[in-house]
Amino acid sequence: MDTTEALALAKEVAGAWTWETELVEPEENRLDIHLKNAGDLAAAATEIQANRLGYLAAITGIDLGAEAGELEALYHFCQAGAVITLRIRLPRENPVVATLTGIIPGAEPFERELSEMFGVTVEGLRAPNHLYLPEDWPDEVFPQRKDFDPAVLDGEAERSV
Amino acid sequence: MTTNTTSERFTVPIGPQHPALKEPGAFRFNVDGEIVTSATVRLGYAHRGIEKLAENQNWVQNIYLFERTCGICSHTHATTYCLGVEKLAGVEVSPRVSAIRTLVAELERIHSHLLWLGVSAHEAGFDTLFMFGWRDRETVMDLLEMISGNRVNYSVNILGGVKVDVTPEIVEQILAGVDLLEERTKHYLDVVSTDAGFLQRTRGVGVMTREQAEALGAVGPTARASGVARDLRVDAPYLSYSDFPVQMILDDRGDLEARFVVRLRELFESYRLLRELVTHMPEGELATRMPRRIKAGETVSRLEAPRGDVFYFIQSNGSDKPARVHVRTPTVCNMTSVVKLALGHQLADVPLILAGIDPCFSCNDR
Amino acid sequence: MTTLQERWQSVMDEVRTWARTNSPWVIHFNSGSCNGCDIEILATITPRYDLERFGVKLQGSPRHADVLLCTGPVTRQARERLIRIYEQMPEPRFVVAVGSCALSGGAFQGGYNIMGGVDQVIPVDAYIPGCPPRPEAIIDGVVKLLQSLQPALED
């Protein structure tokens, strides 16, 4: 399936979904599907896989700031040159999302990164310990959030020779 | 007399400092005798927080930052970033810029595959291939130095163009270098496909089927060696690949031998492409003016690095610094497969299985 | 100690220093670098540069090493391991910081996960700048370090 076919099929498939979505085409090779309800993510991802609309290439987390009070998670599926993205919004206070590793085993490192960098609780994730951050990293400190203050790490790395 | 059939269960730690690993990564293999029963990997030794650093530097400074995500595929990172930012700013670069970027990208692919050939042979204990391969790799390093001034981190990209030009003298040297390398690559392909000792280490070892590769989301030559047809240069041509196409190299065996063969055969494609490219270089300006502040928006930029596809998500809020850059490197996709592939194999096979996916921990950890 | 024992001790010291400076055993550790410096270090043992003709042997265990070649800005995760490796090396031991990141953190200065240079964690004897330094520069740095150890023979 080439880029144009993939985009056309994705629009068709997503257009037929019954749950609340908004379809946006920000660039000629991209289709963004904003899912109004974050709980629909797993079902939407299953549909994308079932229609062979690409492999899960990346999960991007964005902190929209303390004022907006939300985080955004983008799940990018790539087929040829087309990028089909499922976008969900999560509340900053207690962001929870279901894992996709049951349907897409390759999602594990992406979800672990989302979890440790932004503080998103990914339910059902098999190994929720740190992937990139060191073992002595303080709990509840999420470096890619906008309000991350590096000063909280001072005093953590005392030992030297 | 009863025989004692209990076997020893043992955990073998490998890394982060280990003669076989040139990069830090800690593996723990639970073995039953010599057979690996389970494996875990601890990454993050090279996590430098690049995505966060990028938010505090301007668009131009970030080229130098992203280049240093990985020393082996530095041009790919810089080009992906520049292409993304140029798309956001709505700036079109000239065909000559694209051609020069493609040229350096293919030279990088050659250097990376030859590097990998040597390092994997070293993992297999085949040091002769390592030394010969790296001796020949010096030809490519000389070409890169001639074009850009540095052997590693060549830094030819600027936003809106390139810093270097390809003169007729350079073209001559590239053609001579490619001829030499092609001769040598034929020899290496012969060695990895027919040397009986090497084949015992690679044939039928670490098999990943097509279904497994698709389920685990493998990319790059690792996936192509299992029959998954994924190559961005073919699927979605960027830079000059629409004018100078490459063939996708596939293999359906999925074992280590297939991974060696796919990468070596890709080298032949690169040589062919280089010859065509330097003899038909398009004209054009070397740099186009770029604004200091980039228009607000989001873009996705993808390129085929030597290890697989690199994915950049770049978001701008209209200022002179990026709002968010997310980098997904190919090794992240391929690393999950290693832990699964190692199961059931002998411990001695594990370094080669790891080397077979061409791991780049610094790309992985960013 | 009798004068014979003293004499024997000083001869052994001379032999040890001679062996160390003429054939140092080197261990390489990557504390989180981009690999650029590491591939140039590997290039020094390949045929074009061939560090082994100076008697330098690149090998695996810290307990056998005289010189530690360290690259990378030292991430927090690697810091403990770097200290442990340094402590495992028998004295006299020398540390060479290779590349801008090992000198000062390089392009990653200010990162939340890096210490900012090898000398923030362990004492360093020689610094080789470059991003990455050419193999010739690495060889030059190692040879300079060895030459600086020579005066110890003279007194």
Short mmCIF file of N, CA and C in Angstrom, two decimals, chain A residues 3 26-27 29-30 32 52 55-62 72 74 76 78-83 87 104-106 108-110 113 117-118 130-135 143-148, chain B residues 41-45 47 49-52 55 87-88 210 214-219 230 232 235-236 298-300 302 309 311 313 315 323-329 332-333 336 340 364-366:
data_model
loop_
_atom_site.label_atom_id
_atom_site.label_comp_id
_atom_site.label_asym_id
_atom_site.label_seq_id
_atom_site.Cartn_x
_atom_site.Cartn_y
_atom_site.Cartn_z
N THR A 3 1.63 5.59 -0.17
CA THR A 3 1.25 6.70 0.71
C THR A 3 -0.18 7.16 0.48
N PRO A 26 -2.75 17.93 8.68
CA PRO A 26 -1.83 19.06 8.82
C PRO A 26 -0.80 19.15 7.68
N GLU A 27 -0.45 18.01 7.07
CA GLU A 27 0.49 18.03 5.95
C GLU A 27 0.01 17.03 4.93
N ASN A 29 1.14 14.37 3.79
CA ASN A 29 1.31 12.93 4.02
C ASN A 29 0.87 12.52 5.41
N ARG A 30 0.12 13.39 6.11
CA ARG A 30 -0.25 13.07 7.49
C ARG A 30 -1.74 13.16 7.69
N ASP A 32 -4.13 13.30 11.17
CA ASP A 32 -4.18 13.28 12.63
C ASP A 32 -5.60 12.96 13.05
N ARG A 52 -4.15 -2.87 8.42
CA ARG A 52 -2.77 -2.82 7.97
C ARG A 52 -2.35 -1.40 7.58
N TYR A 55 2.89 0.45 10.94
CA TYR A 55 3.40 -0.06 12.21
C TYR A 55 3.53 1.12 13.17
N LEU A 56 3.46 0.83 14.45
CA LEU A 56 3.59 1.90 15.45
C LEU A 56 5.03 2.37 15.45
N ALA A 57 5.25 3.56 14.91
CA ALA A 57 6.62 4.04 14.73
C ALA A 57 7.13 4.79 15.96
N ALA A 58 6.26 5.51 16.66
CA ALA A 58 6.72 6.29 17.80
C ALA A 58 5.53 6.72 18.63
N ILE A 59 5.80 7.04 19.89
CA ILE A 59 4.78 7.67 20.74
C ILE A 59 5.40 8.96 21.25
N THR A 60 4.81 10.10 20.89
CA THR A 60 5.34 11.38 21.34
C THR A 60 4.50 11.89 22.49
N GLY A 61 5.17 12.38 23.52
CA GLY A 61 4.44 13.01 24.62
C GLY A 61 4.67 14.50 24.55
N ILE A 62 3.63 15.27 24.80
CA ILE A 62 3.79 16.73 24.82
C ILE A 62 3.14 17.25 26.09
N GLU A 72 -0.49 15.71 26.12
CA GLU A 72 -1.01 15.09 24.90
C GLU A 72 -0.09 13.93 24.54
N LEU A 74 0.79 11.29 21.39
CA LEU A 74 0.55 11.05 19.98
C LEU A 74 1.09 9.67 19.63
N HIS A 76 2.01 7.42 16.62
CA HIS A 76 2.23 7.55 15.18
C HIS A 76 2.32 6.20 14.51
N CYS A 78 3.04 4.40 10.81
CA CYS A 78 3.62 4.76 9.52
C CYS A 78 3.40 3.65 8.50
N GLN A 79 2.87 4.00 7.35
CA GLN A 79 2.73 3.06 6.24
C GLN A 79 3.30 3.76 5.02
N ALA A 80 4.38 3.24 4.46
CA ALA A 80 5.10 3.91 3.36
C ALA A 80 5.42 5.32 3.82
N GLY A 81 4.99 6.35 3.10
CA GLY A 81 5.30 7.71 3.51
C GLY A 81 4.22 8.35 4.34
N ALA A 82 3.11 7.61 4.57
CA ALA A 82 1.99 8.20 5.30
C ALA A 82 2.20 8.06 6.80
N VAL A 83 1.83 9.11 7.55
CA VAL A 83 1.92 9.05 9.01
C VAL A 83 0.53 9.29 9.55
N ARG A 87 -4.26 10.94 18.45
CA ARG A 87 -3.88 11.91 19.49
C ARG A 87 -4.89 11.88 20.61
N ILE A 104 0.19 -4.66 20.29
CA ILE A 104 1.42 -4.28 19.60
C ILE A 104 2.59 -4.48 20.57
N PRO A 105 3.23 -5.65 20.57
CA PRO A 105 4.32 -5.88 21.53
C PRO A 105 5.45 -4.87 21.42
N GLY A 106 5.64 -4.32 20.21
CA GLY A 106 6.73 -3.37 20.02
C GLY A 106 6.49 -2.02 20.67
N GLU A 108 6.27 -1.43 23.77
CA GLU A 108 6.78 -1.36 25.15
C GLU A 108 7.79 -0.25 25.40
N PRO A 109 8.89 -0.14 24.63
CA PRO A 109 9.84 0.92 24.97
C PRO A 109 9.25 2.32 24.85
N PHE A 110 8.33 2.51 23.88
CA PHE A 110 7.74 3.84 23.72
C PHE A 110 6.89 4.19 24.94
N GLU A 113 8.95 4.99 27.95
CA GLU A 113 9.53 6.34 27.88
C GLU A 113 8.47 7.38 28.22
N MET A 117 9.11 9.84 31.42
CA MET A 117 9.43 11.23 31.10
C MET A 117 8.30 12.18 31.44
N PHE A 118 7.05 11.68 31.34
CA PHE A 118 5.92 12.57 31.55
C PHE A 118 5.06 12.19 32.74
N HIS A 130 12.40 2.01 35.27
CA HIS A 130 13.01 3.00 34.40
C HIS A 130 13.71 2.37 33.21
N LEU A 131 13.52 2.98 32.06
CA LEU A 131 14.21 2.52 30.87
C LEU A 131 15.44 3.36 30.60
N TYR A 132 15.28 4.69 30.59
CA TYR A 132 16.40 5.56 30.30
C TYR A 132 16.94 6.27 31.53
N LEU A 133 16.05 6.60 32.46
CA LEU A 133 16.50 7.36 33.63
C LEU A 133 17.25 6.44 34.58
N PRO A 134 18.23 7.00 35.32
CA PRO A 134 19.03 6.15 36.20
C PRO A 134 18.25 5.62 37.39
N GLU A 135 18.82 4.59 38.05
CA GLU A 135 18.13 3.96 39.18
C GLU A 135 17.94 4.91 40.34
N PRO A 143 11.28 14.53 33.91
CA PRO A 143 12.14 15.54 33.29
C PRO A 143 11.56 16.26 32.08
N GLN A 144 10.64 15.63 31.33
CA GLN A 144 10.21 16.35 30.15
C GLN A 144 8.95 17.17 30.38
N ARG A 145 8.51 17.26 31.61
CA ARG A 145 7.43 18.19 31.90
C ARG A 145 8.01 19.59 31.96
N LYS A 146 7.15 20.57 31.64
CA LYS A 146 7.63 21.94 31.56
C LYS A 146 8.06 22.47 32.92
N ASP A 147 7.50 21.91 34.01
CA ASP A 147 7.82 22.46 35.33
C ASP A 147 8.95 21.68 36.00
N PHE A 148 9.72 20.93 35.23
CA PHE A 148 10.84 20.18 35.79
C PHE A 148 11.94 21.15 36.20
N VAL B 41 17.57 -6.33 29.77
CA VAL B 41 18.56 -5.34 29.37
C VAL B 41 18.29 -4.04 30.10
N ARG B 42 19.34 -3.41 30.57
CA ARG B 42 19.22 -2.14 31.25
C ARG B 42 19.88 -1.10 30.36
N LEU B 43 19.08 -0.15 29.92
CA LEU B 43 19.61 0.89 29.05
C LEU B 43 19.69 2.19 29.84
N GLY B 44 19.98 3.26 29.16
CA GLY B 44 19.98 4.55 29.82
C GLY B 44 21.35 5.03 30.22
N TYR B 45 22.39 4.25 29.86
CA TYR B 45 23.73 4.71 30.21
C TYR B 45 24.18 5.87 29.34
N HIS B 47 21.89 8.17 28.17
CA HIS B 47 20.77 9.10 28.09
C HIS B 47 21.25 10.48 28.48
N GLY B 49 19.55 13.34 27.64
CA GLY B 49 18.46 14.31 27.72
C GLY B 49 18.45 15.28 26.55
N ILE B 50 18.71 14.77 25.35
CA ILE B 50 18.83 15.65 24.18
C ILE B 50 17.53 16.37 23.86
N GLU B 51 16.39 15.67 23.99
CA GLU B 51 15.13 16.32 23.63
C GLU B 51 14.86 17.53 24.51
N LYS B 52 15.21 17.42 25.77
CA LYS B 52 14.99 18.54 26.68
C LYS B 52 15.98 19.66 26.41
N GLU B 55 15.06 22.14 23.68
CA GLU B 55 14.05 23.17 23.90
C GLU B 55 14.65 24.47 24.39
N LYS B 87 10.72 22.27 6.21
CA LYS B 87 9.31 22.06 5.85
C LYS B 87 8.41 22.99 6.65
N LEU B 88 8.72 23.14 7.94
CA LEU B 88 7.92 24.02 8.77
C LEU B 88 8.01 25.46 8.29
N ARG B 210 9.21 -13.45 9.63
CA ARG B 210 8.60 -12.23 9.14
C ARG B 210 7.51 -11.75 10.10
N GLU B 214 7.41 -8.20 12.13
CA GLU B 214 6.33 -7.22 12.02
C GLU B 214 5.69 -6.94 13.35
N ALA B 215 5.53 -7.99 14.16
CA ALA B 215 4.90 -7.79 15.47
C ALA B 215 5.76 -6.93 16.38
N LEU B 216 7.08 -7.15 16.32
CA LEU B 216 7.96 -6.39 17.20
C LEU B 216 8.30 -5.02 16.64
N GLY B 217 7.83 -4.73 15.42
CA GLY B 217 8.09 -3.41 14.87
C GLY B 217 9.53 -3.18 14.45
N ALA B 218 10.19 -4.22 13.97
CA ALA B 218 11.59 -4.07 13.56
C ALA B 218 11.68 -3.19 12.32
N VAL B 219 12.83 -2.51 12.19
CA VAL B 219 13.02 -1.62 11.04
C VAL B 219 14.41 -1.85 10.47
N ARG B 230 10.57 -2.83 4.23
CA ARG B 230 10.47 -1.48 4.77
C ARG B 230 11.76 -0.75 4.46
N LEU B 232 12.59 3.41 3.65
CA LEU B 232 12.02 4.71 3.33
C LEU B 232 12.53 5.29 2.02
N ASP B 235 10.06 3.47 -0.23
CA ASP B 235 8.62 3.66 0.05
C ASP B 235 8.21 5.11 -0.09
N ALA B 236 9.06 6.02 0.34
CA ALA B 236 8.67 7.43 0.35
C ALA B 236 9.91 8.25 0.04
N GLU B 298 3.54 21.87 13.27
CA GLU B 298 4.13 20.59 13.63
C GLU B 298 4.50 19.87 12.36
N THR B 299 5.55 19.10 12.41
CA THR B 299 5.89 18.31 11.24
C THR B 299 6.52 17.00 11.67
N VAL B 300 6.43 16.04 10.77
CA VAL B 300 7.08 14.75 10.99
C VAL B 300 8.09 14.57 9.88
N ARG B 302 11.07 11.96 8.38
CA ARG B 302 11.59 10.59 8.48
C ARG B 302 12.63 10.36 7.40
N ASP B 309 14.64 3.34 10.02
CA ASP B 309 14.13 4.70 9.84
C ASP B 309 14.18 5.51 11.11
N PHE B 311 12.80 8.88 13.06
CA PHE B 311 11.53 9.60 13.08
C PHE B 311 11.70 10.83 13.95
N PHE B 313 9.68 14.27 15.30
CA PHE B 313 8.46 15.05 15.40
C PHE B 313 8.88 16.41 15.91
N GLN B 315 7.88 20.41 16.72
CA GLN B 315 6.77 21.34 16.93
C GLN B 315 7.34 22.73 17.19
N ALA B 323 9.57 24.13 20.26
CA ALA B 323 8.73 23.87 21.42
C ALA B 323 8.88 22.43 21.86
N ARG B 324 8.99 21.52 20.89
CA ARG B 324 9.14 20.11 21.25
C ARG B 324 9.79 19.41 20.07
N VAL B 325 10.81 18.61 20.36
CA VAL B 325 11.36 17.73 19.32
C VAL B 325 11.38 16.33 19.90
N HIS B 326 10.74 15.40 19.23
CA HIS B 326 10.79 14.02 19.69
C HIS B 326 11.55 13.21 18.66
N VAL B 327 12.53 12.47 19.12
CA VAL B 327 13.37 11.68 18.23
C VAL B 327 13.14 10.21 18.52
N ARG B 328 12.82 9.46 17.48
CA ARG B 328 12.71 8.01 17.67
C ARG B 328 13.72 7.39 16.72
N THR B 329 14.70 6.71 17.31
CA THR B 329 15.79 6.15 16.51
C THR B 329 15.52 4.67 16.22
N VAL B 332 15.74 1.67 18.93
CA VAL B 332 14.68 1.46 19.93
C VAL B 332 13.73 0.38 19.44
N CYS B 333 13.43 0.41 18.14
CA CYS B 333 12.50 -0.59 17.59
C CYS B 333 13.14 -1.97 17.55
N THR B 336 14.00 -4.50 21.25
CA THR B 336 13.09 -5.47 21.89
C THR B 336 13.26 -6.84 21.27
N LYS B 340 14.23 -11.24 22.89
CA LYS B 340 13.43 -12.40 22.52
C LYS B 340 14.27 -13.38 21.71
N ASN B 364 19.78 4.97 20.83
CA ASN B 364 18.70 4.41 21.60
C ASN B 364 18.35 5.30 22.79
N ASP B 365 19.37 5.67 23.55
CA ASP B 365 19.15 6.38 24.80
C ASP B 365 18.96 7.88 24.62
N ARG B 366 19.55 8.42 23.55
CA ARG B 366 19.51 9.88 23.33
C ARG B 366 19.80 10.63 24.63
#
